[in-house]
Short mmCIF file of C-alpha atoms and ligand atoms in Angstrom, two decimals:
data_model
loop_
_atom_site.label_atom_id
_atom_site.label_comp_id
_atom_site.label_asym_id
_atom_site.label_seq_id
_atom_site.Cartn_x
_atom_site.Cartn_y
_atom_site.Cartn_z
CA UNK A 1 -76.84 -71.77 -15.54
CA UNK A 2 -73.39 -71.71 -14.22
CA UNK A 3 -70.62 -70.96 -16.37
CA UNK A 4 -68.58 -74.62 -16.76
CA UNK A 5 -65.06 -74.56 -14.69
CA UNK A 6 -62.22 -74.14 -17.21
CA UNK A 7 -59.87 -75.42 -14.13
CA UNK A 8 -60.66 -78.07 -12.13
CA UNK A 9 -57.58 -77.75 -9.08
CA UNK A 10 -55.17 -74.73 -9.80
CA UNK A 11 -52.99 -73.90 -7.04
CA UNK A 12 -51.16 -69.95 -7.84
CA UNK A 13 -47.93 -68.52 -5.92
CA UNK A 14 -48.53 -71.00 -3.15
CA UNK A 15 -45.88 -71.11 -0.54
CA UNK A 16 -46.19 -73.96 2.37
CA UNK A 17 -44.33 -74.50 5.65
CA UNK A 18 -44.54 -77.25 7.59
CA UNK A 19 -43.52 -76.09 11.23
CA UNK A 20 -42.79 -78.63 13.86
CA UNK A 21 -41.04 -78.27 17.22
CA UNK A 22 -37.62 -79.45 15.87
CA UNK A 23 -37.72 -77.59 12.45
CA UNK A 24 -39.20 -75.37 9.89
CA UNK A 25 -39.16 -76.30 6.19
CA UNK A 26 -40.76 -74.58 3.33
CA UNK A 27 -41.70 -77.32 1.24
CA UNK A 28 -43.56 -74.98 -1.17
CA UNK A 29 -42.05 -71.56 -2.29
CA UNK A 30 -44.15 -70.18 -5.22
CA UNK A 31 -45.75 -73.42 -6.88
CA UNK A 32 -48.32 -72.65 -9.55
CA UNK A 33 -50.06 -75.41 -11.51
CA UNK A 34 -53.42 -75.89 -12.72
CA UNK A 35 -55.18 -78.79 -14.42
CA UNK A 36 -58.28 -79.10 -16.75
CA UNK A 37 -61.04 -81.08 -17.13
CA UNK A 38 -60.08 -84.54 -18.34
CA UNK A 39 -56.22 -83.32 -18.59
CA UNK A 40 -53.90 -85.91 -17.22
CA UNK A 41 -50.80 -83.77 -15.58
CA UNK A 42 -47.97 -85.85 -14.44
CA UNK A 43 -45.67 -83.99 -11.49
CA UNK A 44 -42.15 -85.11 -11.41
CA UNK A 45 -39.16 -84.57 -9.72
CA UNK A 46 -36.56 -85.62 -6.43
CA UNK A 47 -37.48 -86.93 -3.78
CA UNK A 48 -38.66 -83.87 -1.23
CA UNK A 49 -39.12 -81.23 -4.60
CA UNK A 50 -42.69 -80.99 -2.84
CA UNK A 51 -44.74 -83.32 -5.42
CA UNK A 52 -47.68 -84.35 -2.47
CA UNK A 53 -47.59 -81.14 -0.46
CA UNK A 54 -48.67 -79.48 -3.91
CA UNK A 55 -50.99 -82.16 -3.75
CA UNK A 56 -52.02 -82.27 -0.52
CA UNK A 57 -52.42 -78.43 -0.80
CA UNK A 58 -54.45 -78.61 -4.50
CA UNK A 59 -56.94 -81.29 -2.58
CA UNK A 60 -57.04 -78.47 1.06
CA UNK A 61 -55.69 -81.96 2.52
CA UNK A 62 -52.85 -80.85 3.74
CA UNK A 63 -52.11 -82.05 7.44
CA UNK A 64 -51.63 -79.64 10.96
CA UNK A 65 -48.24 -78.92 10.71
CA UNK A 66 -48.45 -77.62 7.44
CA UNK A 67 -49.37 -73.55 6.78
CA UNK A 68 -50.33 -71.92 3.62
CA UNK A 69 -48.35 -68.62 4.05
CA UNK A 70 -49.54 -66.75 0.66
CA UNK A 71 -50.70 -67.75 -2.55
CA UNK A 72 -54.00 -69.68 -3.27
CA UNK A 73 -55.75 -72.85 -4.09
CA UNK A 74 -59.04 -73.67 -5.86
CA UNK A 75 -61.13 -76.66 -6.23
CA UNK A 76 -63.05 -75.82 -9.50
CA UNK A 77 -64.69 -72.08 -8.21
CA UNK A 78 -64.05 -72.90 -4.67
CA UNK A 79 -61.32 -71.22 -2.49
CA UNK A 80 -59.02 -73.98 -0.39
CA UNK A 81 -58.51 -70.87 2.13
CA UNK A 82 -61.65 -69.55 2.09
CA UNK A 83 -63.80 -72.99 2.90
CA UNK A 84 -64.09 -74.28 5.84
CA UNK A 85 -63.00 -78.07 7.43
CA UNK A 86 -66.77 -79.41 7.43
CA UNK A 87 -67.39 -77.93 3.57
CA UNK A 88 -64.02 -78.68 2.06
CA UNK A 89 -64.41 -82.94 3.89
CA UNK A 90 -67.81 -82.34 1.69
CA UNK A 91 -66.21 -81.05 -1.46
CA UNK A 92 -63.49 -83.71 -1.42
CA UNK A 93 -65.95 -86.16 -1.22
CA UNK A 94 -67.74 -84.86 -3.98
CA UNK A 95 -65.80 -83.93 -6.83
CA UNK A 96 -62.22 -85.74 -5.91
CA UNK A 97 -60.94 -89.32 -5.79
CA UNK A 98 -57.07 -90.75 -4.37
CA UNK A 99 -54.94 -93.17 -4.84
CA UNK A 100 -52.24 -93.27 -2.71
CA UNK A 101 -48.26 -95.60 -2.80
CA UNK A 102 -49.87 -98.32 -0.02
CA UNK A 103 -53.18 -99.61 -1.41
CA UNK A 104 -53.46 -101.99 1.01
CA UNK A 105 -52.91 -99.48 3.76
CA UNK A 106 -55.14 -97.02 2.41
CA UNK A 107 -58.32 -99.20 2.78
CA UNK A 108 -60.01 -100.00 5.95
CA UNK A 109 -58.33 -102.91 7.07
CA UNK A 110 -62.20 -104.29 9.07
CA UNK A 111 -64.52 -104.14 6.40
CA UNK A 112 -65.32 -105.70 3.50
CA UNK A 113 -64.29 -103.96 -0.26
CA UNK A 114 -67.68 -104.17 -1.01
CA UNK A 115 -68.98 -101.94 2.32
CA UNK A 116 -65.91 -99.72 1.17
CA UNK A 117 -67.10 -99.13 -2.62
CA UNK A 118 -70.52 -98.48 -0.81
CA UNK A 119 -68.84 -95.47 1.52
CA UNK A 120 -67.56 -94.19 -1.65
CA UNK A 121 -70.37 -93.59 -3.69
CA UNK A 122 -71.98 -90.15 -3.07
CA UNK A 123 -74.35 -90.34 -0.06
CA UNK A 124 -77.79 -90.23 -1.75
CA UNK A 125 -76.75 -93.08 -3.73
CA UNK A 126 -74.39 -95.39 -1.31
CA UNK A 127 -77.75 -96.95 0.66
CA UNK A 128 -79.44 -97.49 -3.20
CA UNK A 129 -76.46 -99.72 -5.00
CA UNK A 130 -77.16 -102.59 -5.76
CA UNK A 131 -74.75 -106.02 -5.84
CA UNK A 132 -75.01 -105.69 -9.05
CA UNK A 133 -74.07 -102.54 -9.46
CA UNK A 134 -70.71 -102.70 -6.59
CA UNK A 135 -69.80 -105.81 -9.46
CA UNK A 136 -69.82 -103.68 -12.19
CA UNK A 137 -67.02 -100.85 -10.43
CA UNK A 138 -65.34 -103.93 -9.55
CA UNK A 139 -65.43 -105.19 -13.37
CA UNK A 140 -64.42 -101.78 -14.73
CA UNK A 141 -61.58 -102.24 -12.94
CA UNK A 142 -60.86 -105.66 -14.82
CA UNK A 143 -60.91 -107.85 -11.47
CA UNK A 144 -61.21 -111.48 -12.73
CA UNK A 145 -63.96 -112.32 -9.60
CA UNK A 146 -65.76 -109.41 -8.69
CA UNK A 147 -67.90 -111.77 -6.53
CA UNK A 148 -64.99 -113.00 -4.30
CA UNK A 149 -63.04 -109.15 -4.53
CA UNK A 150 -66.29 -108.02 -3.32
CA UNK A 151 -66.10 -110.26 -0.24
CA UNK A 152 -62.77 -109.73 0.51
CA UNK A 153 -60.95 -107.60 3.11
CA UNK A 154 -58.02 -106.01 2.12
CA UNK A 155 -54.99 -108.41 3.67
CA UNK A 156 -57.09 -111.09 1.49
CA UNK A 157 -55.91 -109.22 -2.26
CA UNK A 158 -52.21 -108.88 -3.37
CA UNK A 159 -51.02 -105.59 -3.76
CA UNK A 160 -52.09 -105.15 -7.29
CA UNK A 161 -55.69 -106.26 -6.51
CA UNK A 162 -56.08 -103.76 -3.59
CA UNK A 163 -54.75 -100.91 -6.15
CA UNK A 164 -57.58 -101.61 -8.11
CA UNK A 165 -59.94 -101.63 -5.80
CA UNK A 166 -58.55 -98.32 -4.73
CA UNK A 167 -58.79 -96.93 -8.34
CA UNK A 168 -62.65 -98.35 -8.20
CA UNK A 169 -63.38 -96.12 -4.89
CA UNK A 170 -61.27 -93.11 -6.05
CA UNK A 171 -63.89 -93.12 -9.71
CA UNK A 172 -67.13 -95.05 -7.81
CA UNK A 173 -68.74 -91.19 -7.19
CA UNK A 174 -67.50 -89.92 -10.85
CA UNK A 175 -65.25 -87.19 -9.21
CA UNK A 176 -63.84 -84.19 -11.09
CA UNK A 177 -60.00 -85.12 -10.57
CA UNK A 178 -58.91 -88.05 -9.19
CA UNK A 179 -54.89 -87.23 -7.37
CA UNK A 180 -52.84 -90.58 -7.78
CA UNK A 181 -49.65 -89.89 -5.48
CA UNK A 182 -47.14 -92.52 -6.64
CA UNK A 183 -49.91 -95.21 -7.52
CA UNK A 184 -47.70 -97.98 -9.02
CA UNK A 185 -44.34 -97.71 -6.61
CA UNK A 186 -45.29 -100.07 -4.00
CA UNK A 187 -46.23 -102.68 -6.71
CA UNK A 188 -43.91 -105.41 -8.32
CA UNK A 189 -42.55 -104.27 -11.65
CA UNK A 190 -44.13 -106.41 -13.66
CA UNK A 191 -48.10 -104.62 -13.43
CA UNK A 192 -47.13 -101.14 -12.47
CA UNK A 193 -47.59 -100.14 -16.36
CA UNK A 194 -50.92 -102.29 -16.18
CA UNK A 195 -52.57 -100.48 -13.18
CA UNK A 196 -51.41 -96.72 -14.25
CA UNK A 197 -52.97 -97.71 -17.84
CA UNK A 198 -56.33 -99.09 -15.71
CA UNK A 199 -56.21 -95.69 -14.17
CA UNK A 200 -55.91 -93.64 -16.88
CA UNK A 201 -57.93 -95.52 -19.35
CA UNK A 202 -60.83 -95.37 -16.56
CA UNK A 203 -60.13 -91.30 -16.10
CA UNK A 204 -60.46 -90.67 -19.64
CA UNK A 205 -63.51 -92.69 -19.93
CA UNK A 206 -65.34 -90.45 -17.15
CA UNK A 207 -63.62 -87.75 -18.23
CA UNK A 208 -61.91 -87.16 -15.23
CA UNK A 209 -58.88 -85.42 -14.66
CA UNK A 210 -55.63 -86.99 -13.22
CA UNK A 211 -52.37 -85.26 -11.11
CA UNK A 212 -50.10 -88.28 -11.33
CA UNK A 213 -47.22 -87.73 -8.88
CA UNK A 214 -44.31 -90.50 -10.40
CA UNK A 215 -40.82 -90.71 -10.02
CA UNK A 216 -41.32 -93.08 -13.22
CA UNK A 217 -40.30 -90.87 -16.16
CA UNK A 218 -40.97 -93.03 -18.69
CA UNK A 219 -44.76 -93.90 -17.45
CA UNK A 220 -45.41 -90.22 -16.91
CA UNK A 221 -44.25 -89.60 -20.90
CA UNK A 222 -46.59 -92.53 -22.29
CA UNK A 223 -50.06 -91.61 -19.92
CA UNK A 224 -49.93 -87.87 -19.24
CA UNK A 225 -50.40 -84.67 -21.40
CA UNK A 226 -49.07 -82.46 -19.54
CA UNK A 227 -45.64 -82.72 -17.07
CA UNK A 228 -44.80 -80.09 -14.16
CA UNK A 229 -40.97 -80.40 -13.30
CA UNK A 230 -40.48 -79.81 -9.57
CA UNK A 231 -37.67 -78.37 -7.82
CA UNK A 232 -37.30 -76.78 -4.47
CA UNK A 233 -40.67 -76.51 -4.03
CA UNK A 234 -41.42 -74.53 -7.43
CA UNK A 235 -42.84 -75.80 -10.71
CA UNK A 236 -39.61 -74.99 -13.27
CA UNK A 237 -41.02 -76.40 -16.23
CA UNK A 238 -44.20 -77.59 -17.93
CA UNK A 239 -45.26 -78.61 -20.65
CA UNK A 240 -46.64 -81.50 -23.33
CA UNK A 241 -44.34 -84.60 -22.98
CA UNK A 242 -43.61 -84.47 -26.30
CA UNK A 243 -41.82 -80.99 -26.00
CA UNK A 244 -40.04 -81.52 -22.66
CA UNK A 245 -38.82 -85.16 -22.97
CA UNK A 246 -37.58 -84.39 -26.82
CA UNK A 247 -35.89 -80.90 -26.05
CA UNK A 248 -36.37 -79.48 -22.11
CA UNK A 249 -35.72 -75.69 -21.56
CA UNK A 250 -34.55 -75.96 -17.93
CA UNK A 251 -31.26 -77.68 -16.88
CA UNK A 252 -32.88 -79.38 -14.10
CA UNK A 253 -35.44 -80.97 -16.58
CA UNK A 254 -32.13 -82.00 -18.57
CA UNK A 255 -30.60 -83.89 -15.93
CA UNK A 256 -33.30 -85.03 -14.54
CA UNK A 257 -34.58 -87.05 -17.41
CA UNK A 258 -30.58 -88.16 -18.51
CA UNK A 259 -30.13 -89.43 -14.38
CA UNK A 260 -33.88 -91.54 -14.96
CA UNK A 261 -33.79 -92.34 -18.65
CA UNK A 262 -30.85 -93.16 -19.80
CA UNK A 263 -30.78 -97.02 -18.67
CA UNK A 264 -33.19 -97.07 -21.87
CA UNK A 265 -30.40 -96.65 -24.12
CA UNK A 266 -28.57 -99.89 -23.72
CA UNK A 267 -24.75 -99.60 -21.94
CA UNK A 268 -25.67 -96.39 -21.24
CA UNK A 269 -25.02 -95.35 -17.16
CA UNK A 270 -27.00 -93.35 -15.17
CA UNK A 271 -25.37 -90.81 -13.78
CA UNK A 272 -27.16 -89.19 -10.50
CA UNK A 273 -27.68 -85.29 -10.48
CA UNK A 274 -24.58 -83.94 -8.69
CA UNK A 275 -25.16 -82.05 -5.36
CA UNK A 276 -28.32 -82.52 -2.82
CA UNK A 277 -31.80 -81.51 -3.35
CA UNK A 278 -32.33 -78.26 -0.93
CA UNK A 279 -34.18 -78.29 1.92
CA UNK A 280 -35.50 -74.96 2.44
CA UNK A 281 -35.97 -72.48 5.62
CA UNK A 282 -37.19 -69.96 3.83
CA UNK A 283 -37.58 -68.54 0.32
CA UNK A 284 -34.90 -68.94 -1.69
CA UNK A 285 -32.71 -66.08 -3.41
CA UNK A 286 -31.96 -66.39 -7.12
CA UNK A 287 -32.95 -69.66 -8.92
CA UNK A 288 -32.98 -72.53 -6.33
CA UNK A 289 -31.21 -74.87 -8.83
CA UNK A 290 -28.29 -72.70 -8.96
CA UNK A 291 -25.56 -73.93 -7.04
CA UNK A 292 -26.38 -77.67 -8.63
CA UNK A 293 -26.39 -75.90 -11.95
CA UNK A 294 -23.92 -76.63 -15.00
CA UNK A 295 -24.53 -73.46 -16.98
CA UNK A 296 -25.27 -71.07 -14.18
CA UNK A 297 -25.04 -67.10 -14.25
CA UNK A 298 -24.80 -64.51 -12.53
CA UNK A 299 -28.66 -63.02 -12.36
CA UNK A 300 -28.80 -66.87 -11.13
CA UNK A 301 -27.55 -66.48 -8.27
CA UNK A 302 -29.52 -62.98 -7.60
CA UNK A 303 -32.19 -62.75 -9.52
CA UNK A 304 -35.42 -64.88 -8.74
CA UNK A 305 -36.57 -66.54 -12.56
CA UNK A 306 -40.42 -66.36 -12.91
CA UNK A 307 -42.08 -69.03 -15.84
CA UNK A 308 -41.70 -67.45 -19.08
CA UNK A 309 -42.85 -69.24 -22.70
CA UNK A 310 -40.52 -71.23 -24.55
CA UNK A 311 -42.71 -72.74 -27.32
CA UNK A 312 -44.79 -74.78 -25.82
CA UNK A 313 -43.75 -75.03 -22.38
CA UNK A 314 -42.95 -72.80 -20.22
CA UNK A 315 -39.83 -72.43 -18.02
CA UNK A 316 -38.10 -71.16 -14.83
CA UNK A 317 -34.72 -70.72 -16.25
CA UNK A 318 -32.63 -67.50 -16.80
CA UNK A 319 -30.76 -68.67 -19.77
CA UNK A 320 -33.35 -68.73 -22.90
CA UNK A 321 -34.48 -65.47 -21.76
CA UNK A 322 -30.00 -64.43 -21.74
CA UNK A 323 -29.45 -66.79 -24.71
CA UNK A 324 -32.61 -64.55 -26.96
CA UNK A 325 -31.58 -61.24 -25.83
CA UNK A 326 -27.98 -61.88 -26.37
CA UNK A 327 -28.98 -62.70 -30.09
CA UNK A 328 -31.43 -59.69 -30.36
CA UNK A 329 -28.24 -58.04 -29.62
CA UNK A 330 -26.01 -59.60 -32.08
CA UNK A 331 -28.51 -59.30 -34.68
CA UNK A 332 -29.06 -55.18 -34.31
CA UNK A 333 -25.06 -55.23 -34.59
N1 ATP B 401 -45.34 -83.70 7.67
C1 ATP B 401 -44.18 -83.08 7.42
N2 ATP B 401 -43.50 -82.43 8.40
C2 ATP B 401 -42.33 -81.78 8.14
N3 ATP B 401 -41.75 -81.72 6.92
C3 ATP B 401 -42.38 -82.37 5.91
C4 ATP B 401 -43.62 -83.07 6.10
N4 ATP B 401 -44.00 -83.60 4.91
C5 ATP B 401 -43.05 -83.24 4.02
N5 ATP B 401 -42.09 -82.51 4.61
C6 ATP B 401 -40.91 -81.91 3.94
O1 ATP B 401 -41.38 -81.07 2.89
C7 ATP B 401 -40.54 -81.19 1.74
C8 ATP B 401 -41.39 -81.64 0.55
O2 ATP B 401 -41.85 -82.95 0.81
P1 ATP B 401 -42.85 -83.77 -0.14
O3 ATP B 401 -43.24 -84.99 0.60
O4 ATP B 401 -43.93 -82.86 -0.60
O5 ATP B 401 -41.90 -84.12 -1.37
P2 ATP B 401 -42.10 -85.20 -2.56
O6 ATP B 401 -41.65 -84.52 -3.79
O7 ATP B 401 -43.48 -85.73 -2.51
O8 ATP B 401 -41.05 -86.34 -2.19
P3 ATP B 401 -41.12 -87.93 -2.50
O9 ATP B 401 -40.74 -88.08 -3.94
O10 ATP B 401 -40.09 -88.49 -1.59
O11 ATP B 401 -42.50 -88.40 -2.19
C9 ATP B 401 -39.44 -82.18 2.11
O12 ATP B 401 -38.32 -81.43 2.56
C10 ATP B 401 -40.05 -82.96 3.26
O13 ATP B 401 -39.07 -83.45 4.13
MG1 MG B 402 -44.28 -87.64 -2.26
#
């Protein structure tokens, strides 16, 4: 028998370019990340840090314009590079499930949800299911009328019906890891913590893993148990939520979470991260969060960090590795 998969998506020194006729813009430059069976990893960070290209590149979805320069990508023992279109359609299809920010745009605006939960399931099954049984994925997804969801076509739900419906075809074929790319943002307030819980709670029920890309800090910190920081296309910290919201290594991770979390502390402003988010041409010399950077150095500006243990997490940032030899130093006199 086949050893079991210890890694269910891992992507390793992956650098991306999307090329078009106007520009060139390396929206990955070194991103590693990996995530385990039943693992729910949240990915956070600004706008155009590279969250769905990692994505799009874990899943081998990403589209024409975009080239994979160097590094790799796996889908459990499978190489993203090394499979072709036809196989890795097939593999998707198999062991992954999405959820994208539009539910309603996502589904196939002529047929019925029913015929849709049918194209889901894997093919040797989608001509067996019963009524019955397209009910039940509609129930496990806690919609009050299964009968009438069943029925509809997706301009007939609201927004938070068609997400679950989405969340019942992304699970209907009991994938491996289900990629949720901003699931809640198009919905109003008041059910986005409702629908990432429904997601979640069904994951961990199948046992299926979950990349949640969110911009909402505070969501990612209750449902995930791992978070990736992204910046500049590079993961600069990970770790359990627990570790990087209560004390985060990297100054990016600190500003970060004061910019999006501190309207929970009553009279408290938000103050947005100073400077622009790069856009990048090509790889980028020294840290990429340098010249945004409160506490920068010198090796910052020259020396490319790699992720190095701090604790628990793990880090792109110069300073704890300056900060522990500078006491090393101090303590042999
Ligand atoms: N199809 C594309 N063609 C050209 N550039 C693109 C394309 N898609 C993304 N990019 C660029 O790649 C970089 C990373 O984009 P990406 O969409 O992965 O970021 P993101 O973190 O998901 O952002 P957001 O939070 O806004 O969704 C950005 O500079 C973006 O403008
Ligand atoms: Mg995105």
């Amino acid at each position: 028998m086949k050893e079991q998969t210890q890694t269910i998506l891992e992507a390793r020194g992956l650098v991306v370019e999307y090329r078009t006729r106007r520009e060139r813009v390396r929206a990955l430059d070194d991103a590693s990340i990996s995530v385990a069976p039943a693992e729910v990893l949240g990915i956070v960070g600004e706008s155009g840090s590279g969250k769905s290209t990692l994505g799009a590149a874990l899943a081998g979805a990403l589209p024409r314009e975009a080239r994979i320069e160097s590094g790799e990508a796996h889908i459990e023992d499978h190489s993203v590079l090394h499979t072709g279109e036809r196989e890795l359609r097939a593999l998707r299809r198999a062991r992954l499930g999405f959820v994208f920010q539009d539910p309603i745009g996502t589904l196939d605006p002529t047929a019925r949800v029913e015929r849709q939960l049918r194209w889901a399931l894997a093919a040797e099954h989608e001509g067996r299911a019963s009524t019955a049984e397209i009910h039940a994925l509609l129930e496990q997804v806690r919609l009050p009328d299964p009968t009438t969801a069943a029925r509809a076509y997706p301009h007939q739900l609201s927004g938070g019906m068609a997400q679950r419906v989405s969340i019942a075809i992304a699970l209907a074929n009991r994938p491996a890891a289900v990629i949720a790319d901003e699931p809640t943002a198009s919905l109003d307030a008041s059910i986005q913590a409702e629908i990432l819980e429904l997601l979640v709670d069904q994951a961990r029920h199948h046992s299926t893993a979950v990349v949640l890309m969110s911009h909402d800090l505070p969501a990612v910190r209750r449902f995930c148990d791992r978070v990736a920081v992204m910046y500049g296309g590079r993961v600069v910290e990970q770790g359990p939520p627990a570790v990087l919201f209560a004390n985060p290594a990297h100054p990016y991770t600190r500003e970060l979470l004061a910019s999006a979390l501190g309207h929970e502390q009553p009279g408290q402003r938000v103050e947005p991260i100073p400077g622009q988010p790069p856009v990048l041409r090509s790889a980028t010399q020294g840290c990429g969060f340098a010249p945004r950077c409160r506490s920068v150095l010198a090796e910052c500006l020259t020396v490319r960090p790699e992720l190095h243990h701090v604790g628990e997490a793990q880090t792109l940032c110069h300073l704890p590795v300056v900060a522990s030899a500078h006491q090393e130093e101090t303590s042999r006199g």
